[in-house]
Amino acid sequence: VAFPAFQRTRALTEALAALLSPEDATVQSMPDASPAKWHLGHTTWFFETFLLEPFQPGYRPFHPSFPFLFNSYYETLGPRLARGQRGLLTRPSLGEVLAYRRAVNEAMGEAWPLLPGVLAELGLGHEEQHQELLLTDLLHLLSLNPLRPAYASLARPGGAPPGPLAWVAHPGGTVAIGHEGPGFAFDHEGPRHLCHLRPFRVADRCSTNGEYLEFILDGGYRDPRWWLAEGWAAVTLEGWRAPLYWEGDGTDWKVFTLAGLQDLSTGDPVCHVSYFEADAFARWAGARLPTESEWEAAAQGSSPAGGGLDPMVLRPRPAGPGTSLRQLFGEVWQWTASPYLAYPGFRPAQGALGEYNGKFMINQMVLRGGSCFTPRGHTRPTYRNFFPPQARWQAAGIRLAEVS
Amino acid sequence: VAFPAFQRTRALTEALAALLSPEDATVQSMPDASPAKWHLGHTTWFFETFLLEPFQPGYRPFHPSFPFLFNSYYETLGPRLARGQRGLLTRPSLGEVLAYRRAVNEAMGEAWPLLPGVLAELGLGHEEQHQELLLTDLLHLLSLNPLRPAYASLARPGGAPPGPLAWVAHPGGTVAIGHEGPGFAFDHEGPRHLCHLRPFRVADRCSTNGEYLEFILDGGYRDPRWWLAEGWAAVTLEGWRAPLYWEGDGTDWKVFTLAGLQDLSTGDPVCHVSYFEADAFARWAGARLPTESEWEAAAQGSSPAGGGLDPMVLRPRPAGPGTSLRQLFGEVWQWTASPYLAYPGFRPAQGALGEYNGKFMINQMVLRGGSCFTPRGHTRPTYRNFFPPQARWQAAGIRLAEVS
Amino acid sequence: VAFPAFQRTRALTEALAALLSPEDATVQSMPDASPAKWHLGHTTWFFETFLLEPFQPGYRPFHPSFPFLFNSYYETLGPRLARGQRGLLTRPSLGEVLAYRRAVNEAMGEAWPLLPGVLAELGLGHEEQHQELLLTDLLHLLSLNPLRPAYASLARPGGAPPGPLAWVAHPGGTVAIGHEGPGFAFDHEGPRHLCHLRPFRVADRCSTNGEYLEFILDGGYRDPRWWLAEGWAAVTLEGWRAPLYWEGDGTDWKVFTLAGLQDLSTGDPVCHVSYFEADAFARWAGARLPTESEWEAAAQGSSPAGGGLDPMVLRPRPAGPGTSLRQLFGEVWQWTASPYLAYPGFRPAQGALGEYNGKFMINQMVLRGGSCFTPRGHTRPTYRNFFPPQARWQAAGIRLAEVS
Amino acid sequence: VAFPAFQRTRALTEALAALLSPEDATVQSMPDASPAKWHLGHTTWFFETFLLEPFQPGYRPFHPSFPFLFNSYYETLGPRLARGQRGLLTRPSLGEVLAYRRAVNEAMGEAWPLLPGVLAELGLGHEEQHQELLLTDLLHLLSLNPLRPAYASLARPGGAPPGPLAWVAHPGGTVAIGHEGPGFAFDHEGPRHLCHLRPFRVADRCSTNGEYLEFILDGGYRDPRWWLAEGWAAVTLEGWRAPLYWEGDGTDWKVFTLAGLQDLSTGDPVCHVSYFEADAFARWAGARLPTESEWEAAAQGSSPAGGGLDPMVLRPRPAGPGTSLRQLFGEVWQWTASPYLAYPGFRPAQGALGEYNGKFMINQMVLRGGSCFTPRGHTRPTYRNFFPPQARWQAAGIRLAEVS
């Protein structure tokens, strides 16, 4: 990976943050979500910690307290600010964090020839993950503001409705799953291994707001038959009656977005549903969610289409050619029926980077694809995203599957 | 299944309860655990609801409120007492619940020829599950009593130490997993299906208290490297430093059991550990937990040995012949690395019985084998037990595996 | 105080408990309430600890663990079972606790001549307090049982309606408040001291269910104007819409009592209201609650009438002669507007008994009078009861006051 | 009150906020504390709501949503943002809130001749209350920041140690308590009324850090004998072992202040203690806290000395002449032994302003005097401050009293 790629990725994060006031960048709306300022600092700390400190002789950290502030979850690297307290950091100011970024960017430029490419790529993949989180966390924050503010006045995509859902058959059999080869991937995307699949069919597009609305109108949120027991408990305790960010009643709904409150577009993929909701909807629809192996097998040969993540556009992007599946990578993440587990033969790295993925392999479900908040270079058929089944603030939607 | 089998199973539950005072049978020690009296009533309600009401013409329920009291989690069957309130039932008295059992037992005898055998068997399997739960819930209750009371003055098994752990290799390949055939099994034990396994090795016996003590003495509970992130959070928040029911410090430990406080026997299988502890121990030991497919493949051909569940004995029972694996069925449940999921092609039953297993398939891990609290007829190689990864009050232990 | 008085008081506690099954006597319905078995043991421990141990040479405690189990809140006396865990004591059994009572009763008889009378009287006053708590805690427990069981089939008092409320004027001025003299009183009932009162008027009887129902029907629970801010928060969070134990809607209400569910009697004093409700009702009624000085000044010269606490009767008792105030002592406790504070010059006792009252003088409001659950000898004009303002499970009602 | 007084008071609030970044002004550190930006908006809303809207014909509110955002607790005025969500307001920006202030200040200037003076004075008293809260809430926020930032680099007062504590005797008797007369006071400072006091003595100065340190070193936080039961529960649950903002151990302590972390000055009045701590310290010292009547009687004739609240100085100010009591008004608030209650004859105002004080008269204790954060015009002998007994983030300290 070349230094200009580093520069472009880092600049995109800063461009995403440029629309935010210091206040917007500082407040934490819930323990699961981090302030934008923290994302800006944490991604910088990542390069400082895993690249500059070990590989740039004589590198002196920017600020002695920043490792404590910006370490996310690496136990091996010492104590850190509790996750739920990231919103207390009125200092350092946004300006100071941006200065931190500039200093580390510069130091990275000087050190670049000395740095292991694989770690630099990891740092960029990490930065891209936080670009998406910065946006989803921000959406959560703004959604709680009674003024209903917009992050940007984004143009609504004026696309045609998606047309009827078609089922794409896959013959099943033994398929190879997981990453292998020259390109970058996170550790948990491999090792590539064989899976035996039964024949199945997968929807050629995501389920829409309109289809999900039928589920609501059919009493989906009031009928325990469709729900896992834990999901039904969440429906009852949290009072769920629609996806997160839907507001309204009956057939008249609006959706809070980064462009503010907008009319519900029945043709758009349903978004901001939990695994519990995705699973209940699928059961109601007489279908099921695909496993991650099925999803990957069906998506093989496809690749994300052009169009980057532009803070002024933030719109769905078409899938690239390759399969007859639509909406694979640029619309919504797609919950799969697969718990997040190690692939056979997976071994975490030695040292702190071994904590990157492996220690989260419990009580989480895999999502595949990518959303309109996902940076382009960050989508690929083997990519494994994961969240707990009750999480709703991510851009997660539904692609159905069924037995052939 | 013949009526005397019904009678024997029901009588065993009552024999287990016969050692309890009305007070012992009534109190609920935590929301996860139910009072013995509730177990006695709930299993009776199960026969009343799923057998007598639909199949015995003119059957009149014993008491109009008992369905509300003793329905566990069947949403389809209407409202019910909240789980955490089962301990408020000072009425009906233990005597009344036993009278309820007698009445239903009698009605079952009259109705027996009219009843579908598969449902009768389901009711007995269900009864056996609650026999074990009655004992594990009781152990939890007694463990919280400062008087440290014993349920029974059980004879300690005076067996020889288990000898060194040996690894049994399995060649992997395509294996058939799951129940199929004439005998009874729960719905989620099937359909039988093919799995592809890599070659692996599995420990020929469970890990012992002595081996687990080494983990403790090596600082296992203080080193986040061994732990899943959620497990480490539990260690920290709950202050875990040994298995549940261990009391002591350093190398001097006692264990609270149904026979009261006893010296730790280093040769016994370690018990009352969570999945998090089992997983951390395995990682510390340079091994891993087996998947449920690996466990079942390795156990095929083995069967539980003789010796039932006797309230006055409650001791480990030897595994039957068939494989070189020891301690498969009569010592401790063995955590596997497999989340609890539907087998391919699984379809829950129509109606309320469809809620029996299917709706719990999230955030739980599979355990295999059986414990010394498990009724004999209730153990078989395809049996799938499941609990959340943080659960410690079940008789759960560890069998290691590793890549061949 | 003579030994037969001791015997009578102790026997009354046992008579109250005689209607309970072992289960009823064991379960704890909330941390604020204790099981009857615990009350039986705790009052016994009190005599053992404060009388037998110090004054009976060679006395040997009944059981080495009972001080840990039955110490309520005396920090000076060492560690104790946490309040919320009193319901875990399935052992000792009810029979064992009754045996404990018999043994201590017997030892008390032998030791009687050696015992300081003032401490013996304190022990009896203490026992009487727990007689009332045993009943109010039991009512709470039974109220949560879906079977709606009755403690006893009590005869309803068939009295005439109370007639209109009349106001009794008091001229105010300097009055002496508090206990002084030969009879027994708790430490906090003194020292007797002068208070300056403005002229005031006090209702000659308690407010009735019917009057409270008007408050409800007038939207009292939906209008924040009547409520203290903390009270309104409780209304909102807890969903209060009527006194505790009222069930129904609109004008059709039933009340759960120790005799089971009964029709609301509009002439009875309203009961089981919190201070917040009493205060809001008074404000709605254009009145206020009396201070404890006003209450005592108005009640001076009155004394409780005959009729003890009989477990088979448990009915309101008429006030004795002396003032024109009705319903002073035998119906409901009456919330006053006075926080529970030390009287001027109050000094707690040295040692553990100094913890009896003094350390609770914060965040509690004084109640005066007595209820139909209060033992007769336990009522007197200077008696100070106290509970937090949100407490509703005590037999607390309302007597209004206003400025003259 | 003249318009320039309004301008001066409003300008002081803005001067206090001028040292804050937008981030500092936005974050809420706990539900009890509000962000500076919210204080700036709320005080402005107060003038808009209670003065401009009713008295300036044709006044049009600045922003239709601001009443929802900035209403603190006035139920009568409609729904409002939940207290714990005040920190989510990244919008409006600090700049917008300051523009809101400017607009309302201007409108107030135009409307001034039409406005009732008593309400204008109430608005200024209210503004002054929030000036102190802005500082105490900010101190709490900054104290949680690992960078330990300073609000301002304040000069430490270099005063001489306070010298030994002397007792000032008061003869007791009937004294008049409360506000009466031409000057402004809050409603609850009256009506003026007679109280009967026993002779008492009061400390001529506040208790010092050094004296409090003796309490700590004597095991004060480990000995339940000194504590109210609720206070001891707080010590145990919250792990209190020193006043809030003390850091260190043994005899080596630092204190976090608005000037950052500073050495503990043993001669300064102890500050940031709860009522529970003040009460325990007094009991340990063989004394007690004064009642509010005692405090006021002792302070009569005294008045606050010169010196305003200057954001760059923020230092203790000497008490004015008048009594031999030192440190009455400009150092720390002084906890009294009096629960916060209505004075005899108190009647809250009609309408929303009736909610100003009256509805908080439960579970709070009165503090008297004033702190170095209190605006000068805001201190007077009749002033009644009140907080719950567990509150520690206010500038509250201790003045001892004892029986003569």
PDB file of N, CA and C in Angstrom, chain C residues 125 128 179 184-186 188-189 295 302-304 329 333 368-369 376-384:
ATOM      1  N   GLY C 125     -41.690  -4.184  73.936  1.00  0.00           N
ATOM      2  CA  GLY C 125     -42.081  -3.169  72.956  1.00  0.00           C
ATOM      3  C   GLY C 125     -41.582  -3.552  71.571  1.00  0.00           C
ATOM      4  N   GLU C 128     -43.669  -6.263  70.147  1.00  0.00           N
ATOM      5  CA  GLU C 128     -44.944  -5.738  69.640  1.00  0.00           C
ATOM      6  C   GLU C 128     -44.781  -5.043  68.291  1.00  0.00           C
ATOM      7  N   HIS C 179     -42.617  12.035  75.840  1.00  0.00           N
ATOM      8  CA  HIS C 179     -42.858  11.179  76.982  1.00  0.00           C
ATOM      9  C   HIS C 179     -42.071  11.648  78.201  1.00  0.00           C
ATOM     10  N   PHE C 184     -43.435   2.928  80.290  1.00  0.00           N
ATOM     11  CA  PHE C 184     -42.411   2.649  79.288  1.00  0.00           C
ATOM     12  C   PHE C 184     -42.626   3.503  78.044  1.00  0.00           C
ATOM     13  N   ALA C 185     -41.526   3.946  77.462  1.00  0.00           N
ATOM     14  CA  ALA C 185     -41.572   4.561  76.136  1.00  0.00           C
ATOM     15  C   ALA C 185     -40.218   4.332  75.498  1.00  0.00           C
ATOM     16  N   PHE C 186     -40.187   4.409  74.163  1.00  0.00           N
ATOM     17  CA  PHE C 186     -38.903   4.283  73.480  1.00  0.00           C
ATOM     18  C   PHE C 186     -38.097   5.556  73.679  1.00  0.00           C
ATOM     19  N   HIS C 188     -36.654   7.658  71.792  1.00  0.00           N
ATOM     20  CA  HIS C 188     -36.890   8.843  70.954  1.00  0.00           C
ATOM     21  C   HIS C 188     -38.217   9.543  71.254  1.00  0.00           C
ATOM     22  N   GLU C 189     -39.021   8.990  72.180  1.00  0.00           N
ATOM     23  CA  GLU C 189     -40.258   9.672  72.579  1.00  0.00           C
ATOM     24  C   GLU C 189     -39.977  10.802  73.571  1.00  0.00           C
ATOM     25  N   TRP C 295     -50.441  16.878  66.255  1.00  0.00           N
ATOM     26  CA  TRP C 295     -51.166  15.630  66.482  1.00  0.00           C
ATOM     27  C   TRP C 295     -51.140  15.262  67.965  1.00  0.00           C
ATOM     28  N   SER C 302     -56.260  11.580  75.519  1.00  0.00           N
ATOM     29  CA  SER C 302     -56.934  10.417  74.961  1.00  0.00           C
ATOM     30  C   SER C 302     -56.090   9.177  75.216  1.00  0.00           C
ATOM     31  N   SER C 303     -56.736   8.057  75.220  1.00  0.00           N
ATOM     32  CA  SER C 303     -55.960   6.830  75.374  1.00  0.00           C
ATOM     33  C   SER C 303     -56.655   5.729  74.591  1.00  0.00           C
ATOM     34  N   PRO C 304     -55.889   4.746  74.192  1.00  0.00           N
ATOM     35  CA  PRO C 304     -56.452   3.659  73.400  1.00  0.00           C
ATOM     36  C   PRO C 304     -57.511   2.912  74.192  1.00  0.00           C
ATOM     37  N   PHE C 329     -56.264   5.566  67.468  1.00  0.00           N
ATOM     38  CA  PHE C 329     -55.285   4.512  67.770  1.00  0.00           C
ATOM     39  C   PHE C 329     -55.542   3.154  67.120  1.00  0.00           C
ATOM     40  N   TRP C 333     -52.420   4.164  61.001  1.00  0.00           N
ATOM     41  CA  TRP C 333     -51.401   5.152  61.325  1.00  0.00           C
ATOM     42  C   TRP C 333     -51.671   6.416  60.524  1.00  0.00           C
ATOM     43  N   ARG C 368     -48.291   8.849  63.452  1.00  0.00           N
ATOM     44  CA  ARG C 368     -48.783   8.801  64.812  1.00  0.00           C
ATOM     45  C   ARG C 368     -50.047   7.964  64.897  1.00  0.00           C
ATOM     46  N   GLY C 369     -50.368   7.523  66.129  1.00  0.00           N
ATOM     47  CA  GLY C 369     -51.592   6.787  66.379  1.00  0.00           C
ATOM     48  C   GLY C 369     -51.348   5.306  66.483  1.00  0.00           C
ATOM     49  N   ARG C 376     -52.438  -3.569  71.399  1.00  0.00           N
ATOM     50  CA  ARG C 376     -53.056  -2.525  72.194  1.00  0.00           C
ATOM     51  C   ARG C 376     -52.066  -1.784  73.075  1.00  0.00           C
ATOM     52  N   GLY C 377     -51.239  -2.533  73.762  1.00  0.00           N
ATOM     53  CA  GLY C 377     -50.327  -1.882  74.690  1.00  0.00           C
ATOM     54  C   GLY C 377     -49.303  -1.025  73.978  1.00  0.00           C
ATOM     55  N   HIS C 378     -49.339  -1.076  72.697  1.00  0.00           N
ATOM     56  CA  HIS C 378     -48.303  -0.410  71.911  1.00  0.00           C
ATOM     57  C   HIS C 378     -48.753   0.963  71.431  1.00  0.00           C
ATOM     58  N   THR C 379     -49.915   1.391  71.802  1.00  0.00           N
ATOM     59  CA  THR C 379     -50.402   2.692  71.351  1.00  0.00           C
ATOM     60  C   THR C 379     -50.436   3.667  72.519  1.00  0.00           C
ATOM     61  N   ARG C 380     -49.946   4.866  72.213  1.00  0.00           N
ATOM     62  CA  ARG C 380     -50.014   5.946  73.210  1.00  0.00           C
ATOM     63  C   ARG C 380     -49.785   7.250  72.469  1.00  0.00           C
ATOM     64  N   PRO C 381     -50.212   8.341  73.042  1.00  0.00           N
ATOM     65  CA  PRO C 381     -50.128   9.615  72.324  1.00  0.00           C
ATOM     66  C   PRO C 381     -48.713  10.035  71.965  1.00  0.00           C
ATOM     67  N   THR C 382     -47.716   9.584  72.707  1.00  0.00           N
ATOM     68  CA  THR C 382     -46.354  10.040  72.405  1.00  0.00           C
ATOM     69  C   THR C 382     -45.618   9.121  71.428  1.00  0.00           C
ATOM     70  N   TYR C 383     -46.255   8.036  71.033  1.00  0.00           N
ATOM     71  CA  TYR C 383     -45.569   7.049  70.203  1.00  0.00           C
ATOM     72  C   TYR C 383     -45.199   7.622  68.832  1.00  0.00           C
ATOM     73  N   ARG C 384     -43.959   7.386  68.411  1.00  0.00           N
ATOM     74  CA  ARG C 384     -43.486   7.890  67.116  1.00  0.00           C
ATOM     75  C   ARG C 384     -43.132   6.733  66.181  1.00  0.00           C
TER      76      ARG C 384
END
